[in-house]
């Protein structure tokens, strides 16, 4: 089997595998309720933005601030005053 044929077979196998995975994960029975399925009320736009945009930003800022404070008060000389002023 030549190298072109091997590449074509490999590409076909990957494409077929990807297509099968997509078909298996499609929401075919999404309209049918499952036992114990009790969805709550939907989120408003403000709640959604707060939960998925504002909360991660605030969490990132809190973690970054705590890290900076901990590094400033560390005994490690490599974490204190890492800014060196320019000399002219």
Short mmCIF file of C-alpha atoms in Angstrom, two decimals:
data_model
loop_
_atom_site.label_atom_id
_atom_site.label_comp_id
_atom_site.label_asym_id
_atom_site.label_seq_id
_atom_site.Cartn_x
_atom_site.Cartn_y
_atom_site.Cartn_z
CA UNK A 1 0.00 0.00 0.00
CA UNK A 2 1.47 3.33 -1.00
CA UNK A 3 1.86 6.31 1.31
CA UNK A 4 -0.99 8.17 -0.44
CA UNK A 5 -3.36 5.26 0.12
CA UNK A 6 -2.34 4.99 3.79
CA UNK A 7 -2.99 8.67 4.32
CA UNK A 8 -6.36 8.45 2.58
CA UNK A 9 -7.39 5.42 4.67
CA UNK A 10 -6.24 7.16 7.85
CA UNK A 11 -8.15 10.34 6.98
CA UNK A 12 -11.26 8.33 6.16
CA UNK A 13 -11.07 6.41 9.43
CA UNK A 14 -10.68 9.61 11.45
CA UNK A 15 -13.55 11.26 9.59
CA UNK A 16 -15.81 8.25 10.08
CA UNK A 17 -14.92 8.03 13.78
CA UNK A 18 -15.59 11.73 14.28
CA UNK A 19 -18.93 11.47 12.48
CA UNK A 20 -19.97 8.49 14.60
CA UNK A 21 -19.07 10.33 17.81
CA UNK A 22 -21.06 13.38 16.71
CA UNK A 23 -24.08 11.25 15.84
CA UNK A 24 -23.93 9.39 19.15
CA UNK A 25 -23.74 12.59 21.15
CA UNK A 26 -26.60 14.32 19.36
CA UNK A 27 -29.61 15.15 21.54
CA UNK A 28 -31.98 12.68 19.87
CA UNK A 29 -34.16 12.26 22.95
CA UNK A 30 -33.81 15.79 24.33
CA UNK A 31 -37.57 16.37 24.23
CA UNK A 32 -38.30 13.27 26.29
CA UNK A 33 -38.21 13.82 30.06
CA UNK A 34 -36.15 11.42 32.14
CA UNK A 35 -37.25 10.03 35.48
CA UNK A 36 -36.30 12.46 38.22
CA UNK A 37 -35.69 15.26 35.73
CA UNK A 38 -36.97 18.45 37.35
CA UNK A 39 -35.43 21.50 35.68
CA UNK A 40 -35.57 24.74 37.61
CA UNK A 41 -36.40 28.17 36.28
CA UNK A 42 -34.08 29.65 33.68
CA UNK A 43 -31.50 32.32 34.43
CA UNK A 44 -32.05 35.94 33.46
CA UNK A 45 -29.45 37.76 31.38
CA UNK A 46 -28.12 39.59 34.46
CA UNK A 47 -27.80 36.33 36.41
CA UNK A 48 -26.07 34.64 33.49
CA UNK A 49 -23.55 37.46 33.04
CA UNK A 50 -22.90 37.59 36.76
CA UNK A 51 -22.38 33.85 37.04
CA UNK A 52 -20.31 33.23 33.90
CA UNK A 53 -18.51 36.58 33.43
CA UNK A 54 -18.32 38.64 36.63
CA UNK A 55 -17.79 35.80 39.12
CA UNK A 56 -14.73 34.31 37.31
CA UNK A 57 -13.19 37.78 36.92
CA UNK A 58 -13.70 38.57 40.60
CA UNK A 59 -12.35 35.16 41.61
CA UNK A 60 -9.28 35.68 39.42
CA UNK A 61 -8.65 39.11 40.94
CA UNK A 62 -9.00 37.79 44.50
CA UNK A 63 -6.57 34.92 43.83
CA UNK A 64 -4.09 37.24 42.10
CA UNK A 65 -4.32 39.76 44.97
CA UNK A 66 -3.77 37.08 47.61
CA UNK A 67 -0.80 35.74 45.66
CA UNK A 68 0.75 39.21 45.40
CA UNK A 69 0.25 39.87 49.11
CA UNK A 70 1.73 36.49 50.03
CA UNK A 71 4.74 37.06 47.76
CA UNK A 72 5.33 40.54 49.17
CA UNK A 73 5.46 39.22 52.73
CA UNK A 74 7.56 36.19 51.83
CA UNK A 75 11.08 35.62 53.17
CA UNK A 76 12.17 34.51 49.72
CA UNK A 77 14.50 37.24 48.35
CA UNK A 78 13.50 36.40 44.77
CA UNK A 79 9.86 37.43 45.35
CA UNK A 80 10.53 40.79 47.01
CA UNK A 81 11.19 43.94 44.95
CA UNK A 82 11.59 42.30 41.59
CA UNK A 83 11.36 45.74 39.92
CA UNK A 84 14.79 47.20 39.40
CA UNK A 85 14.85 50.92 38.54
CA UNK A 86 16.69 52.02 35.42
CA UNK A 87 20.09 53.57 35.84
CA UNK A 88 21.03 56.36 33.49
#
